[in-house]
Short mmCIF file of C-alpha atoms in Angstrom, two decimals:
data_model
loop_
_atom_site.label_atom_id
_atom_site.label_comp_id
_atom_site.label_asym_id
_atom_site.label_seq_id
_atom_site.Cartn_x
_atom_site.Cartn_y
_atom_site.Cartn_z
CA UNK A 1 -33.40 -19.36 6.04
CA UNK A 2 -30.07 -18.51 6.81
CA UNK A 3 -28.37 -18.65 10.13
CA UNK A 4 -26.42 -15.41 11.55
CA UNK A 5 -23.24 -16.11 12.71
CA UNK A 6 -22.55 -14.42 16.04
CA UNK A 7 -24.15 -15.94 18.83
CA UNK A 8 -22.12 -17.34 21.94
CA UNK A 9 -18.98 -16.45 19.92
CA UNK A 10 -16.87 -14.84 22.83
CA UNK A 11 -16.42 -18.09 24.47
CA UNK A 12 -14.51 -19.65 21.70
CA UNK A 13 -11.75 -17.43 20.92
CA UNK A 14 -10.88 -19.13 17.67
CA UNK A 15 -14.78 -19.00 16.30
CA UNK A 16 -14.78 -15.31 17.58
CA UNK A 17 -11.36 -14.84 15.31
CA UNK A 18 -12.96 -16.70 12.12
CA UNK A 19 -16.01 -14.28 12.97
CA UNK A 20 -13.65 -11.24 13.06
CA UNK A 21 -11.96 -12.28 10.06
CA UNK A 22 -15.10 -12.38 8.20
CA UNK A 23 -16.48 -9.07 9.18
CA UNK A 24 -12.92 -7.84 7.79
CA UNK A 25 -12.38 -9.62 4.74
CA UNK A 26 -15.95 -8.75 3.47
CA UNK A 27 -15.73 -5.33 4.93
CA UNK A 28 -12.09 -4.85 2.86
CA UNK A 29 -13.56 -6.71 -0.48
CA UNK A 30 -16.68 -3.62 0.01
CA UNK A 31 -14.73 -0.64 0.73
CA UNK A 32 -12.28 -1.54 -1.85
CA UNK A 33 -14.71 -1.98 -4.34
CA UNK A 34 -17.12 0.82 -3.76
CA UNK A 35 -15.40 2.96 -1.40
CA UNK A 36 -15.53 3.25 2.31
CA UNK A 37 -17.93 6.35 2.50
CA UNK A 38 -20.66 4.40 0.51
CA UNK A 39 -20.88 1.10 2.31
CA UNK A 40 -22.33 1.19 5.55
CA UNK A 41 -22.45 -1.06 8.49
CA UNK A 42 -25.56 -2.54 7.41
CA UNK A 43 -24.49 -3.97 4.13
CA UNK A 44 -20.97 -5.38 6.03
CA UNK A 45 -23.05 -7.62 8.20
CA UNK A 46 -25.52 -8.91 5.69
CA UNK A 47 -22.61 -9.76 3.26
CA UNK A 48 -20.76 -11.45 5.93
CA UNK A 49 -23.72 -13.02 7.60
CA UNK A 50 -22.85 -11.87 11.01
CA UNK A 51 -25.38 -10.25 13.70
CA UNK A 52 -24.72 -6.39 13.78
CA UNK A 53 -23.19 -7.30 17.81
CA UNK A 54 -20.52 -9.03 16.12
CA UNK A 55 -19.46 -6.16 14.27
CA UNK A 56 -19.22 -4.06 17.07
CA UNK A 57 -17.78 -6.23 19.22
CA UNK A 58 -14.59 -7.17 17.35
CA UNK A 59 -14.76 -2.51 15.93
CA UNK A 60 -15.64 -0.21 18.08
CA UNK A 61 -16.83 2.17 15.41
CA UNK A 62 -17.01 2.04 11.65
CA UNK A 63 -13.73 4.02 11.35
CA UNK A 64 -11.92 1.41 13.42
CA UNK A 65 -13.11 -0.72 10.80
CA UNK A 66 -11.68 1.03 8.28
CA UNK A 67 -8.67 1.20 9.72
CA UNK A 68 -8.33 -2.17 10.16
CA UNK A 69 -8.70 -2.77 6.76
CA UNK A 70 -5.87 -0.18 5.57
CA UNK A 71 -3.65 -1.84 8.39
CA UNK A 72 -4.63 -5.08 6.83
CA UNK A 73 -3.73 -3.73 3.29
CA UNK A 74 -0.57 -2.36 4.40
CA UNK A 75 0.82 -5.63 6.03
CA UNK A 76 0.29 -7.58 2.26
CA UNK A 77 2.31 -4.50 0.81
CA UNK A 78 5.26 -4.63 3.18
CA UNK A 79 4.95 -8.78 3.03
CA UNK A 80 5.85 -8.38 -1.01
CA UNK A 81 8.22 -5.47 -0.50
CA UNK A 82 10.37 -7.37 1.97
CA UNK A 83 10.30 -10.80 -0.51
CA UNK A 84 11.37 -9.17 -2.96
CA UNK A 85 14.09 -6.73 -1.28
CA UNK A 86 15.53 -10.07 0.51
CA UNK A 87 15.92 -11.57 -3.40
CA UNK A 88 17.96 -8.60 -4.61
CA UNK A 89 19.74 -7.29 -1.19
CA UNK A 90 22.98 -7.25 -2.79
CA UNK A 91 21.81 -4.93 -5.81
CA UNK A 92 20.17 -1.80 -5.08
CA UNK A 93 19.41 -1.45 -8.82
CA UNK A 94 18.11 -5.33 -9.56
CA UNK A 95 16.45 -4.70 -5.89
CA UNK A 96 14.53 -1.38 -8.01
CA UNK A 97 13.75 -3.08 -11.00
CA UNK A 98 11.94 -6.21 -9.19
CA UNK A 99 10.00 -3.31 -7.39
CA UNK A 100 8.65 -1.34 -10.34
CA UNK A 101 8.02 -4.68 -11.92
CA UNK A 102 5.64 -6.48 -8.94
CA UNK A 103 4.11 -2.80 -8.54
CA UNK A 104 3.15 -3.13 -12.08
CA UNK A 105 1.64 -6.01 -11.76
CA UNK A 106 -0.17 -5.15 -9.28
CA UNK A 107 -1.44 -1.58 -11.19
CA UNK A 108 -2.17 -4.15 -14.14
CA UNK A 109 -4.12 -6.65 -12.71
CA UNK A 110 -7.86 -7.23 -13.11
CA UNK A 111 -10.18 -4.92 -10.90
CA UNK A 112 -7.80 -2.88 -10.00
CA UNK A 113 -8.84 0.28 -8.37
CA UNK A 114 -5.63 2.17 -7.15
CA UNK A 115 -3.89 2.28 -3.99
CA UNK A 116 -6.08 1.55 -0.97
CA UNK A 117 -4.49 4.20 1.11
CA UNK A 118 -4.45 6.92 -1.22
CA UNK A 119 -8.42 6.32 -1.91
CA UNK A 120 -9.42 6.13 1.52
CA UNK A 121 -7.40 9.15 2.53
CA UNK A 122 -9.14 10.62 -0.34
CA UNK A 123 -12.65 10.07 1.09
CA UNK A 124 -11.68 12.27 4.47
CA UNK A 125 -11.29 15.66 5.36
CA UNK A 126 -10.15 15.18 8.70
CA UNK A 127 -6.58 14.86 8.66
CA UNK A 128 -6.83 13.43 12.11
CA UNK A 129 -9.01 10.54 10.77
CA UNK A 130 -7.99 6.98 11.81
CA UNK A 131 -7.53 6.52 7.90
CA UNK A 132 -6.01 9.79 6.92
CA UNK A 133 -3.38 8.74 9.64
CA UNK A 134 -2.69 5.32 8.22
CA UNK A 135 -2.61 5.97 4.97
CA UNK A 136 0.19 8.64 5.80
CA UNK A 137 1.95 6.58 7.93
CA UNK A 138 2.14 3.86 4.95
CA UNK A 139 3.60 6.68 2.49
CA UNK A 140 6.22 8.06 4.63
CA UNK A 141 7.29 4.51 5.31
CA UNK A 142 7.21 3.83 1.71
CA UNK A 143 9.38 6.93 0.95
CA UNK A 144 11.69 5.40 3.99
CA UNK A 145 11.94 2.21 1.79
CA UNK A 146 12.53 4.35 -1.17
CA UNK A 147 15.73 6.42 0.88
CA UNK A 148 17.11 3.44 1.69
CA UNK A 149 17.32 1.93 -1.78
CA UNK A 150 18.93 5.59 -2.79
CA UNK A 151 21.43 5.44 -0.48
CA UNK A 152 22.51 1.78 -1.27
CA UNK A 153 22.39 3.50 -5.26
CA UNK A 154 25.10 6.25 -3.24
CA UNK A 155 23.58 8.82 -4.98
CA UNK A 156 24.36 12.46 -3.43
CA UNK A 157 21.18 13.60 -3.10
CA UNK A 158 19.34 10.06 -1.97
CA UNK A 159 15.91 11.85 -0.06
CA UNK A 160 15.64 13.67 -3.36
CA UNK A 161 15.69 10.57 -5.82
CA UNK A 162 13.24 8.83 -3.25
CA UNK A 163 10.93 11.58 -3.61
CA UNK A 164 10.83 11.54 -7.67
CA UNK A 165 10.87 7.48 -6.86
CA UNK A 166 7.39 7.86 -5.03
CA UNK A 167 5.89 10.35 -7.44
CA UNK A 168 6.65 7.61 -9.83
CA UNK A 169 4.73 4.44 -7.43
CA UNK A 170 1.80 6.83 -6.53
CA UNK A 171 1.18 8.25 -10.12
CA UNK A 172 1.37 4.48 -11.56
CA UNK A 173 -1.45 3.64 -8.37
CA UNK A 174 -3.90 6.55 -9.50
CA UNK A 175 -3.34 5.96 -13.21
CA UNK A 176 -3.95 2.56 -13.82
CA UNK A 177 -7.35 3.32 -15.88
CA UNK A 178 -4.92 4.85 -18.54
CA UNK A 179 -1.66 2.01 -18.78
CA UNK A 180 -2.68 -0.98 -20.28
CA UNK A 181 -1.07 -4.17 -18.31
CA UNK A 182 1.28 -5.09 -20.48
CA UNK A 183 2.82 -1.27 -20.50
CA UNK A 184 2.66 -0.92 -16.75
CA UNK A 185 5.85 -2.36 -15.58
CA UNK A 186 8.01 -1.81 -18.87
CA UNK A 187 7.24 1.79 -17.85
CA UNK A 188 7.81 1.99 -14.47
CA UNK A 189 11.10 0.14 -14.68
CA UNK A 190 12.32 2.34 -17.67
CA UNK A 191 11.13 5.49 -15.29
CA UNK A 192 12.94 4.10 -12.22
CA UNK A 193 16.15 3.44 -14.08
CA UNK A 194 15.89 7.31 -15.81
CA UNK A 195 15.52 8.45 -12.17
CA UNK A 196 18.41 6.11 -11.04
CA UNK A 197 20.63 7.67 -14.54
CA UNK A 198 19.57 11.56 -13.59
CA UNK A 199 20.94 11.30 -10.03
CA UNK A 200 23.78 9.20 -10.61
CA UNK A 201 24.70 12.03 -13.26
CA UNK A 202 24.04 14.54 -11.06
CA UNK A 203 26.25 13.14 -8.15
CA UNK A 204 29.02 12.73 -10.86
CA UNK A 205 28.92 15.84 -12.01
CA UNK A 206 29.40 17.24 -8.00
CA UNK A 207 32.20 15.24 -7.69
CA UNK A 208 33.95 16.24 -10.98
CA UNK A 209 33.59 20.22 -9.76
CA UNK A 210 34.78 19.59 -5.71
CA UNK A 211 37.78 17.71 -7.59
CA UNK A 212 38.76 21.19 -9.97
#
């Protein structure tokens, strides 16, 4: 019979963080998989092998859980984002490419069911949900990322191009059933560099009529 893990843990802070850890990583592999709606507590602690306590003791609620496991999914994004943004500092548009190209990858890949943020938020009404609010904290702080890499471009309208530059990521997250994985990031970088090409035109032609 198996044993469930949970017993005596709060004395031991690093068996209570391997217990924790557990509880998240299976609870992230469920909701991911099968949505956070449809798994309940229940099936988290029996995949993890943890006693129900545990659960609650690390999250307060279900929702907490959830949010944990957005935060969680949020900190690998950034962690990518930054490595590749520190390879290509000095070019904006090398720095854009490598970014359409690892978010490719990452629409292409096997099992991949969209952006984590966008399909929790999905699940709740509630904009005042602990995952409607972290999934729209992630978004404006990906369109932040997105400014900044159209004002480095010095493009006169940069908010603008980071707009149509997120429309571009989020569309390529909810359509990955349709791109095959070996169109996904030959597309998004051709898209990015259109976007690029439009508003550099577009700040050229401003200049050319302030100069007549």
């Amino acid at each position: 019979m198996a044993t469930t893990i949970g017993s005596g843990e709060s004395g031991h802070p690093a068996a209570a963080d391997e217990v924790r850890e557990r509880i998240l990583g299976t609870a992230s592999a469920l909701f991911y998989r099968h949505g956070a709606r449809a798994v309940g507590v229940d099936r988290i602690v029996e995949r993890a092998n943890v006693a129900k306590a545990s659960l609650y003791r690390h999250f307060r609620t279900k929702d907490d859980l959830v949010a944990a496991f957005l935060a969680r999914e949020d900190e690998e994004f950034w962690e990518q984002w930054d490595a590749v943004a520190r390879s290509h500092r000095q070019d904006p548009q090398a720095e854009l490419d490598a970014h359409m190209a690892w978010i490719g990858e990452r629409v292409g890949r096997d099992g991949y069911r969209g952006c984590p943020q966008l399909n929790v938020a999905a699940e709740f009404a509630d904009p005042t949900h602990p995952a409607r609010v972290a999934a729209a904290a992630h978004k404006r702080h990906l369109r932040a990322r997105l400014k900044d890499l159209a004002n480095r471009l010095r493009v006169d309208r940069p908010d603008e191009l980071a707009a149509q530059l997120l429309l571009l990521v989020n569309g390529a997250f909810v359509s990955s059933g349709t791109i095959a994985a070996d169109e996904a990031v030959p597309i998004l970088r051709a898209a990015g560099r259109a976007l690029v090409a439009g508003a550099s035109r577009a700040s050229e032609g401003s200049r050319h009529r302030d100069e007549r």
